[in-house]
Amino acid sequence: DVQVDDVVIVKPGEKIPVDGEVVEGRTSVDESMLTGESMPIEKNPGSKVAGATLNKTGSIKFRAEKVGKDTALAQIVRLVEEAQGSKAPIARLADIVAGYFTWGVIGVALATVVVWSLNGTVFGASLPGGTFIFALTAAITVLIIACPCALGLATPTAIMVGTGKGAEHGILIKDAQALENFRKIDFVVLDKTGTLTEGKPRVTDIITFNGNKEDEVLRIAASAERKSEHPLAEAIVNEAKERKLDLLEVADFNAIPGHGIEISLNQSKIFLGNEKLMDNRKIDLKMAKKEAIRLANEGKTPMFIAKDKILMGIISVADVLKDTSQEAIKELHKLKIRVAMLTGDNKRTSEAIARTVGIDRVLAEVLPEDKSKEVKKLQAEGYVVAMVGDGINDAPALMQSDVGVAIGAGTDVAMESAKIVLMRSDLLDVVKAYKLSSATLRNI
């Protein structure tokens, strides 16, 4: 049996046994049984692979990370079983109606026996031994014809088919209530990084001030961001690696949610983050304002770096929109569903992206702990809200929303907090989930 941290060799045509990360080799993997994606997915060192998917072209070595009941496939099976075993509110209503209906039918059957027994004749004809046998036959006929079996069976059957069809297309619905409620959604809130965008930002511009050199600014920024897990931090570190810059040892790393980071370097304080961080540290940004506005209007995220109280430069980072984001938003609009973007990014950058894809409302510069409050505000306006996100910081908002939707490529915390998981990380699947919910309820 494969154990966690084992290195497994998989040859072309073989199935990948467990979940893990490729450490050697390149290949394409058929993940259709897991995500519904018909095209094989390219895998390189560092790529994630899932158990039960088919290795197509190359031989690879991968390190096992999840085995047994922890694999993606095992979790999908568990989620589908739980969803099919759960009851939607409409199913509970059907059970209640069936319960009253059953007693009503029994009452009608008893009344049938009494009426025919007291009548004495059957359509004017006297029967040998009286009418009791005929009355009993009539009562049994009433019970058979009016039995509410279909009423009790139709709802769970429709839910079972709906959740099963969703799983076939890479849409995991955790419970029947989410399947029923999704058709009521009239406002979808989208996280930006990793949901609307690829989540793989890159450095686009480095602008220096006060006599600092570009590579030195980048080297200090990358040294500071090396300990951060934010996608923007990864972009800065990757840019420094591409330029083959030697990183520095830093101390006192402090991440400030929604603002940036601060570190100690050679008895100086380095600040790297957004305008809020610079304002809080009383760092003068007058000379950088014009450039920051220009970058933001181009849809880039400007990050300021300062040493003590002196501005060193701006590093701008841009994230590419997913291919299907614009199309998904158009489809949601056709369904009369409004769309908002919820992000901690600055307002100008967010509005530039929103204009590109046609988003109705921009909720920008929102701190991670305030995301759920923004969802609550929309609910207070009377909207039924679906939140779509992928990060740990999206979890409270996913829980607050009427239906939380997690992107399959996101964190485990986000997927645990959501009621629906999109395994293909494709926003068009939000539209498919809505149509699936509507079709299932129409059948019921």
Short mmCIF file of C-alpha atoms in Angstrom, two decimals:
data_model
loop_
_atom_site.label_atom_id
_atom_site.label_comp_id
_atom_site.label_asym_id
_atom_site.label_seq_id
_atom_site.Cartn_x
_atom_site.Cartn_y
_atom_site.Cartn_z
CA ASP A 1 0.00 0.00 0.00
CA VAL A 2 1.16 3.51 -0.82
CA GLN A 3 1.93 5.66 2.23
CA VAL A 4 2.23 9.45 2.57
CA ASP A 5 5.65 10.72 1.33
CA ASP A 6 6.28 7.58 -0.78
CA VAL A 7 7.67 8.35 -4.26
CA VAL A 8 5.62 6.50 -6.89
CA ILE A 9 6.56 5.83 -10.53
CA VAL A 10 3.64 5.94 -12.99
CA LYS A 11 4.16 4.81 -16.60
CA PRO A 12 2.08 5.84 -19.66
CA GLY A 13 -1.36 4.20 -19.66
CA GLU A 14 -1.34 3.52 -15.91
CA LYS A 15 -3.72 5.01 -13.37
CA ILE A 16 -2.33 7.31 -10.71
CA PRO A 17 -3.03 5.50 -7.40
CA VAL A 18 -3.21 8.40 -4.89
CA ASP A 19 -3.02 12.20 -4.70
CA GLY A 20 0.40 13.84 -4.77
CA GLU A 21 2.88 16.21 -6.38
CA VAL A 22 5.07 15.50 -9.43
CA VAL A 23 8.78 15.51 -8.55
CA GLU A 24 10.22 14.25 -11.84
CA GLY A 25 9.09 13.94 -15.46
CA ARG A 26 6.45 15.48 -17.70
CA THR A 27 3.18 14.04 -18.94
CA SER A 28 -0.47 14.75 -19.71
CA VAL A 29 -3.16 13.32 -17.45
CA ASP A 30 -6.78 12.51 -18.27
CA GLU A 31 -8.76 13.96 -15.34
CA SER A 32 -12.20 13.63 -17.00
CA MET A 33 -13.53 11.17 -14.44
CA LEU A 34 -12.70 13.65 -11.68
CA THR A 35 -13.43 17.07 -13.17
CA GLY A 36 -15.41 16.39 -16.36
CA GLU A 37 -12.64 18.10 -18.38
CA SER A 38 -12.29 16.19 -21.67
CA MET A 39 -8.81 17.49 -22.61
CA PRO A 40 -5.74 15.96 -20.90
CA ILE A 41 -3.97 18.32 -18.48
CA GLU A 42 -0.21 18.92 -18.77
CA LYS A 43 1.77 17.95 -15.64
CA ASN A 44 5.30 19.11 -14.80
CA PRO A 45 7.44 18.97 -11.65
CA GLY A 46 5.46 20.77 -8.94
CA SER A 47 2.06 19.96 -10.51
CA LYS A 48 -0.61 18.23 -8.41
CA VAL A 49 -1.99 14.87 -9.51
CA ALA A 50 -5.11 13.09 -8.27
CA GLY A 51 -5.74 9.43 -7.57
CA ALA A 52 -7.74 7.39 -10.14
CA THR A 53 -6.82 9.74 -13.02
CA LEU A 54 -5.10 8.27 -16.11
CA ASN A 55 -1.49 9.00 -17.08
CA LYS A 56 -1.47 9.42 -20.85
CA THR A 57 1.90 10.17 -22.45
CA GLY A 58 4.97 10.34 -20.20
CA SER A 59 6.52 8.54 -17.25
CA ILE A 60 6.51 10.51 -13.99
CA LYS A 61 7.57 10.22 -10.37
CA PHE A 62 5.34 11.83 -7.77
CA ARG A 63 5.37 12.14 -3.99
CA ALA A 64 2.21 10.82 -2.29
CA GLU A 65 0.42 13.47 -0.22
CA LYS A 66 -3.06 12.03 0.39
CA VAL A 67 -4.00 8.35 0.51
CA GLY A 68 -7.09 6.28 1.25
CA LYS A 69 -10.10 8.24 2.48
CA ASP A 70 -8.19 11.53 2.19
CA THR A 71 -7.83 11.46 -1.62
CA ALA A 72 -9.89 13.80 -3.81
CA LEU A 73 -11.86 10.87 -5.29
CA ALA A 74 -12.73 9.45 -1.86
CA GLN A 75 -13.92 12.88 -0.74
CA ILE A 76 -16.03 13.27 -3.89
CA VAL A 77 -17.69 9.89 -3.25
CA ARG A 78 -18.34 10.86 0.39
CA LEU A 79 -19.79 14.25 -0.55
CA VAL A 80 -22.09 12.78 -3.21
CA GLU A 81 -23.31 10.09 -0.78
CA GLU A 82 -24.00 12.71 1.89
CA ALA A 83 -25.82 14.94 -0.60
CA GLN A 84 -27.96 12.10 -1.89
CA GLY A 85 -28.82 11.08 1.68
CA SER A 86 -29.76 14.62 2.75
CA LYS A 87 -33.19 16.17 2.40
CA ALA A 88 -33.99 19.45 0.70
CA PRO A 89 -36.70 21.64 2.27
CA ILE A 90 -39.03 20.72 -0.60
CA ALA A 91 -38.43 17.02 0.16
CA ARG A 92 -39.41 17.56 3.78
CA LEU A 93 -42.56 19.34 2.55
CA ALA A 94 -43.35 16.36 0.31
CA ASP A 95 -42.95 14.01 3.31
CA ILE A 96 -45.32 16.16 5.38
CA VAL A 97 -47.89 16.28 2.57
CA ALA A 98 -47.54 12.51 2.05
CA GLY A 99 -48.13 11.96 5.78
CA TYR A 100 -51.42 13.90 5.79
CA PHE A 101 -52.38 12.42 2.44
CA THR A 102 -51.92 8.88 3.78
CA TRP A 103 -54.32 9.45 6.69
CA GLY A 104 -56.77 11.10 4.30
CA VAL A 105 -56.73 8.05 2.02
CA ILE A 106 -57.24 5.69 4.98
CA GLY A 107 -60.21 7.85 6.05
CA VAL A 108 -61.74 7.66 2.57
CA ALA A 109 -61.22 3.85 2.51
CA LEU A 110 -62.97 3.45 5.89
CA ALA A 111 -65.80 5.69 4.71
CA THR A 112 -66.12 3.49 1.60
CA VAL A 113 -66.55 0.36 3.77
CA VAL A 114 -69.14 2.07 5.98
CA VAL A 115 -71.21 3.56 3.12
CA TRP A 116 -71.37 0.36 1.06
CA SER A 117 -72.08 -1.78 4.16
CA LEU A 118 -74.98 0.44 5.21
CA ASN A 119 -76.35 0.67 1.67
CA GLY A 120 -77.42 -2.98 1.61
CA THR A 121 -77.41 -3.20 -2.20
CA VAL A 122 -74.92 -2.65 -5.00
CA PHE A 123 -76.47 -0.45 -7.66
CA GLY A 124 -79.91 -1.81 -6.74
CA ALA A 125 -78.86 -5.49 -6.69
CA SER A 126 -78.75 -7.56 -3.50
CA LEU A 127 -75.65 -9.74 -3.03
CA PRO A 128 -75.68 -13.12 -1.28
CA GLY A 129 -74.18 -12.66 2.19
CA GLY A 130 -74.62 -8.87 2.09
CA THR A 131 -72.39 -6.10 0.75
CA PHE A 132 -69.46 -6.39 3.20
CA ILE A 133 -67.13 -8.28 0.78
CA PHE A 134 -67.90 -5.76 -1.99
CA ALA A 135 -67.35 -2.85 0.43
CA LEU A 136 -64.00 -4.32 1.51
CA THR A 137 -62.95 -4.76 -2.14
CA ALA A 138 -63.88 -1.14 -2.89
CA ALA A 139 -61.87 0.06 0.15
CA ILE A 140 -58.79 -1.92 -0.95
CA THR A 141 -59.15 -0.43 -4.44
CA VAL A 142 -59.15 3.09 -2.96
CA LEU A 143 -55.98 2.31 -0.94
CA ILE A 144 -54.14 0.90 -3.97
CA ILE A 145 -55.09 3.70 -6.38
CA ALA A 146 -54.47 6.57 -3.95
CA CYS A 147 -51.27 5.24 -2.37
CA PRO A 148 -48.84 8.27 -2.21
CA CYS A 149 -45.73 6.22 -3.10
CA ALA A 150 -44.88 8.42 -6.10
CA LEU A 151 -45.17 11.57 -3.97
CA GLY A 152 -42.63 10.23 -1.48
CA LEU A 153 -40.23 8.78 -4.07
CA ALA A 154 -40.18 11.48 -6.75
CA THR A 155 -38.35 14.11 -4.68
CA PRO A 156 -35.38 12.03 -3.42
CA THR A 157 -35.04 10.46 -6.88
CA ALA A 158 -34.79 13.88 -8.53
CA ILE A 159 -32.24 15.05 -5.92
CA MET A 160 -30.17 11.88 -6.38
CA VAL A 161 -30.08 12.37 -10.16
CA GLY A 162 -29.32 16.10 -9.79
CA THR A 163 -26.34 15.63 -7.44
CA GLY A 164 -25.10 12.71 -9.56
CA LYS A 165 -25.26 14.77 -12.77
CA GLY A 166 -23.45 17.60 -11.00
CA ALA A 167 -20.63 15.25 -9.96
CA GLU A 168 -20.32 14.02 -13.55
CA HIS A 169 -19.61 17.60 -14.65
CA GLY A 170 -17.21 18.41 -11.80
CA ILE A 171 -19.81 20.21 -9.65
CA LEU A 172 -19.89 18.73 -6.15
CA ILE A 173 -23.07 19.58 -4.25
CA LYS A 174 -22.65 18.81 -0.56
CA ASP A 175 -26.29 18.81 0.48
CA ALA A 176 -29.75 18.89 -1.07
CA GLN A 177 -30.59 22.25 0.51
CA ALA A 178 -27.79 23.91 -1.49
CA LEU A 179 -29.13 22.29 -4.67
CA GLU A 180 -32.60 23.70 -3.98
CA ASN A 181 -31.47 27.16 -2.84
CA PHE A 182 -29.08 27.85 -5.72
CA ARG A 183 -31.93 28.58 -8.14
CA LYS A 184 -33.05 31.42 -5.81
CA ILE A 185 -29.70 33.26 -6.14
CA ASP A 186 -29.94 36.79 -7.54
CA PHE A 187 -26.48 38.13 -6.59
CA VAL A 188 -23.13 36.36 -7.07
CA VAL A 189 -20.08 37.72 -5.24
CA LEU A 190 -16.72 36.74 -6.77
CA ASP A 191 -13.34 36.83 -5.09
CA LYS A 192 -10.72 38.29 -7.47
CA THR A 193 -7.40 36.48 -7.08
CA GLY A 194 -7.67 32.81 -8.06
CA THR A 195 -11.40 33.02 -8.83
CA LEU A 196 -11.79 35.69 -11.52
CA THR A 197 -8.09 35.56 -12.30
CA GLU A 198 -5.61 32.72 -12.75
CA GLY A 199 -4.06 33.40 -9.35
CA LYS A 200 -0.60 33.46 -10.92
CA PRO A 201 0.38 37.14 -10.89
CA ARG A 202 3.66 38.43 -12.35
CA VAL A 203 5.73 41.56 -11.86
CA THR A 204 5.07 44.05 -14.69
CA ASP A 205 6.80 47.28 -13.57
CA ILE A 206 9.43 48.41 -11.07
CA ILE A 207 9.63 52.19 -10.58
CA THR A 208 12.31 53.56 -8.27
CA PHE A 209 12.62 56.78 -6.27
CA ASN A 210 15.23 58.59 -4.18
CA GLY A 211 18.23 57.23 -6.10
CA ASN A 212 17.45 53.53 -5.61
CA LYS A 213 18.27 50.97 -8.33
CA GLU A 214 15.66 48.60 -9.79
CA ASP A 215 17.43 45.32 -8.94
CA GLU A 216 18.19 46.46 -5.38
CA VAL A 217 14.55 47.39 -4.77
CA LEU A 218 13.45 44.01 -6.14
CA ARG A 219 16.07 42.14 -4.09
CA ILE A 220 14.93 43.72 -0.81
CA ALA A 221 11.25 43.19 -1.68
CA ALA A 222 11.81 39.51 -2.57
CA SER A 223 13.85 38.96 0.60
CA ALA A 224 10.97 40.38 2.63
CA GLU A 225 8.23 38.47 0.77
CA ARG A 226 10.02 35.11 0.85
CA LYS A 227 8.17 34.15 4.06
CA SER A 228 4.75 35.29 2.81
CA GLU A 229 2.19 32.93 1.21
CA HIS A 230 0.30 35.66 -0.69
CA PRO A 231 0.18 35.18 -4.51
CA LEU A 232 1.58 38.70 -5.02
CA ALA A 233 4.54 37.81 -2.80
CA GLU A 234 5.19 34.72 -4.90
CA ALA A 235 5.27 36.88 -8.04
CA ILE A 236 7.95 39.15 -6.55
CA VAL A 237 10.10 36.22 -5.37
CA ASN A 238 9.80 34.52 -8.77
CA GLU A 239 10.88 37.71 -10.57
CA ALA A 240 13.97 37.94 -8.33
CA LYS A 241 14.80 34.29 -9.10
CA GLU A 242 14.47 34.91 -12.84
CA ARG A 243 16.93 37.81 -12.54
CA LYS A 244 19.23 35.53 -10.47
CA LEU A 245 19.35 37.97 -7.54
CA ASP A 246 20.83 36.82 -4.23
CA LEU A 247 18.26 37.27 -1.46
CA LEU A 248 19.08 38.75 1.93
CA GLU A 249 18.48 37.39 5.42
CA VAL A 250 15.71 39.35 7.13
CA ALA A 251 14.32 39.36 10.67
CA ASP A 252 11.10 40.21 12.53
CA PHE A 253 8.76 39.30 9.67
CA ASN A 254 5.29 40.67 10.39
CA ALA A 255 2.33 40.17 8.03
CA ILE A 256 -0.37 42.84 8.42
CA PRO A 257 -3.62 41.47 6.89
CA GLY A 258 -5.08 43.75 4.24
CA HIS A 259 -2.05 46.07 4.33
CA GLY A 260 1.23 44.28 3.60
CA ILE A 261 4.33 43.27 5.57
CA GLU A 262 7.14 44.79 7.58
CA ILE A 263 10.56 43.34 8.33
CA SER A 264 13.92 44.29 9.85
CA LEU A 265 16.98 44.47 7.62
CA ASN A 266 20.39 45.67 8.86
CA GLN A 267 18.80 47.68 11.70
CA SER A 268 16.37 49.36 9.28
CA LYS A 269 12.64 48.79 8.98
CA ILE A 270 11.35 47.78 5.53
CA PHE A 271 7.67 48.29 4.69
CA LEU A 272 6.09 46.64 1.64
CA GLY A 273 2.39 46.89 0.88
CA ASN A 274 -0.48 49.10 -0.19
CA GLU A 275 -1.22 52.78 0.30
CA LYS A 276 -2.93 52.11 3.64
CA LEU A 277 0.28 50.67 5.07
CA MET A 278 2.31 53.65 3.90
CA ASP A 279 -0.24 56.10 5.37
CA ASN A 280 -0.19 54.26 8.70
CA ARG A 281 3.61 54.48 8.80
CA LYS A 282 3.56 58.19 7.82
CA ILE A 283 5.54 57.63 4.59
CA ASP A 284 5.22 60.41 2.00
CA LEU A 285 3.85 59.12 -1.33
CA LYS A 286 3.45 62.45 -3.18
CA MET A 287 6.15 61.70 -5.75
CA ALA A 288 4.63 58.26 -6.46
CA LYS A 289 0.93 59.14 -6.66
CA LYS A 290 0.81 59.78 -10.41
CA GLU A 291 2.60 56.52 -11.30
CA ALA A 292 0.44 54.54 -8.84
CA ILE A 293 -2.76 55.88 -10.40
CA ARG A 294 -1.52 55.08 -13.91
CA LEU A 295 -0.65 51.50 -12.96
CA ALA A 296 -3.95 50.98 -11.18
CA ASN A 297 -5.90 52.29 -14.18
CA GLU A 298 -4.12 49.66 -16.29
CA GLY A 299 -5.50 46.95 -13.99
CA LYS A 300 -2.18 46.40 -12.18
CA THR A 301 -1.68 46.27 -8.43
CA PRO A 302 0.91 48.82 -7.23
CA MET A 303 2.87 47.81 -4.11
CA PHE A 304 4.95 50.45 -2.34
CA ILE A 305 8.28 49.66 -0.70
CA ALA A 306 9.90 51.97 1.85
CA LYS A 307 12.99 51.89 4.04
CA ASP A 308 12.34 53.51 7.42
CA LYS A 309 10.46 56.67 6.35
CA ILE A 310 11.89 56.94 2.82
CA LEU A 311 10.02 55.62 -0.24
CA MET A 312 12.21 53.30 -2.33
CA GLY A 313 9.88 52.46 -5.18
CA ILE A 314 6.73 50.86 -6.58
CA ILE A 315 6.51 47.25 -7.73
CA SER A 316 3.40 46.59 -9.80
CA VAL A 317 1.95 43.12 -10.17
CA ALA A 318 -0.77 41.96 -12.57
CA ASP A 319 -2.84 38.80 -12.61
CA VAL A 320 -4.28 37.43 -15.87
CA LEU A 321 -8.05 36.98 -16.08
CA LYS A 322 -9.27 33.42 -16.62
CA ASP A 323 -10.41 32.72 -20.18
CA THR A 324 -14.00 32.01 -19.14
CA SER A 325 -14.51 34.84 -16.60
CA GLN A 326 -16.07 37.33 -19.01
CA GLU A 327 -18.30 34.73 -20.65
CA ALA A 328 -19.48 33.44 -17.24
CA ILE A 329 -20.49 36.95 -16.13
CA LYS A 330 -22.39 37.50 -19.39
CA GLU A 331 -24.28 34.24 -18.84
CA LEU A 332 -25.12 35.22 -15.24
CA HIS A 333 -26.49 38.54 -16.50
CA LYS A 334 -28.71 36.65 -18.98
CA LEU A 335 -30.16 34.80 -15.97
CA LYS A 336 -30.92 38.21 -14.34
CA ILE A 337 -28.22 37.62 -11.71
CA ARG A 338 -26.09 40.59 -10.64
CA VAL A 339 -22.35 40.15 -10.04
CA ALA A 340 -19.99 41.82 -7.55
CA MET A 341 -16.23 41.53 -7.13
CA LEU A 342 -14.93 41.35 -3.54
CA THR A 343 -11.22 42.01 -3.08
CA GLY A 344 -8.61 43.52 -0.82
CA ASP A 345 -6.98 45.14 -3.86
CA ASN A 346 -7.04 48.90 -4.40
CA LYS A 347 -10.16 50.49 -5.87
CA ARG A 348 -8.69 51.73 -9.18
CA THR A 349 -7.18 48.34 -10.09
CA SER A 350 -10.41 46.57 -9.13
CA GLU A 351 -12.55 48.94 -11.17
CA ALA A 352 -10.29 48.51 -14.22
CA ILE A 353 -10.75 44.72 -14.03
CA ALA A 354 -14.50 45.11 -13.40
CA ARG A 355 -14.89 47.24 -16.54
CA THR A 356 -13.10 44.58 -18.59
CA VAL A 357 -15.43 41.73 -17.59
CA GLY A 358 -18.67 43.65 -17.00
CA ILE A 359 -19.04 43.37 -13.23
CA ASP A 360 -21.95 45.34 -11.69
CA ARG A 361 -20.48 46.27 -8.31
CA VAL A 362 -16.93 46.55 -6.96
CA LEU A 363 -16.22 45.95 -3.26
CA ALA A 364 -12.54 46.88 -3.05
CA GLU A 365 -9.96 47.42 -0.30
CA VAL A 366 -11.87 45.01 1.94
CA LEU A 367 -9.88 43.47 4.80
CA PRO A 368 -10.09 39.65 5.09
CA GLU A 369 -12.09 39.84 8.32
CA ASP A 370 -14.62 42.22 6.70
CA LYS A 371 -15.50 40.07 3.67
CA SER A 372 -18.36 38.33 5.50
CA LYS A 373 -19.71 41.77 6.54
CA GLU A 374 -19.92 42.83 2.88
CA VAL A 375 -21.94 39.67 2.08
CA LYS A 376 -24.19 40.43 5.05
CA LYS A 377 -24.81 43.96 3.71
CA LEU A 378 -25.99 42.55 0.37
CA GLN A 379 -28.31 40.14 2.20
CA ALA A 380 -29.68 43.10 4.20
CA GLU A 381 -30.53 44.76 0.86
CA GLY A 382 -32.79 41.77 0.13
CA TYR A 383 -30.52 39.78 -2.18
CA VAL A 384 -30.04 36.00 -2.05
CA VAL A 385 -26.25 35.80 -2.25
CA ALA A 386 -23.84 33.15 -3.55
CA MET A 387 -20.18 33.72 -2.63
CA VAL A 388 -17.51 32.19 -4.89
CA GLY A 389 -13.98 32.03 -3.45
CA ASP A 390 -10.85 29.94 -3.08
CA GLY A 391 -8.77 31.22 -0.15
CA ILE A 392 -8.66 30.83 3.62
CA ASN A 393 -9.70 34.47 3.91
CA ASP A 394 -12.87 33.70 1.91
CA ALA A 395 -14.10 31.05 4.38
CA PRO A 396 -16.15 33.40 6.65
CA ALA A 397 -17.85 34.95 3.60
CA LEU A 398 -18.58 31.50 2.17
CA MET A 399 -20.23 30.54 5.46
CA GLN A 400 -22.21 33.81 5.64
CA SER A 401 -23.60 33.58 2.11
CA ASP A 402 -26.84 31.75 1.29
CA VAL A 403 -24.84 29.32 -0.86
CA GLY A 404 -21.03 29.17 -0.62
CA VAL A 405 -19.19 28.01 -3.75
CA ALA A 406 -15.50 27.03 -3.54
CA ILE A 407 -13.06 26.78 -6.41
CA GLY A 408 -11.56 23.27 -6.58
CA ALA A 409 -8.00 24.59 -6.90
CA GLY A 410 -8.43 26.57 -3.66
CA THR A 411 -7.60 25.81 -0.05
CA ASP A 412 -9.08 22.94 1.98
CA VAL A 413 -10.56 25.49 4.42
CA ALA A 414 -12.51 27.18 1.61
CA MET A 415 -13.80 23.84 0.31
CA GLU A 416 -14.90 22.77 3.80
CA SER A 417 -16.74 26.08 4.29
CA ALA A 418 -18.63 25.91 0.98
CA LYS A 419 -21.78 23.98 0.07
CA ILE A 420 -20.77 23.55 -3.60
CA VAL A 421 -17.28 22.82 -4.96
CA LEU A 422 -16.32 23.48 -8.60
CA MET A 423 -13.65 20.87 -9.32
CA ARG A 424 -12.63 22.44 -12.66
CA SER A 425 -12.16 25.92 -11.16
CA ASP A 426 -14.21 27.27 -14.09
CA LEU A 427 -16.66 30.11 -13.41
CA LEU A 428 -18.96 28.83 -16.18
CA ASP A 429 -19.74 25.98 -13.79
CA VAL A 430 -21.52 28.53 -11.55
CA VAL A 431 -23.97 28.99 -14.44
CA LYS A 432 -24.26 25.21 -14.88
CA ALA A 433 -24.95 24.77 -11.14
CA TYR A 434 -27.76 27.35 -11.34
CA LYS A 435 -29.34 25.62 -14.36
CA LEU A 436 -28.96 22.19 -12.68
CA SER A 437 -30.71 23.50 -9.55
CA SER A 438 -33.55 24.96 -11.65
CA ALA A 439 -33.97 21.75 -13.68
CA THR A 440 -34.01 19.55 -10.56
CA LEU A 441 -36.66 21.69 -8.84
CA ARG A 442 -38.70 21.80 -12.06
CA ASN A 443 -38.72 17.97 -12.13
CA ILE A 444 -39.80 17.80 -8.50
#
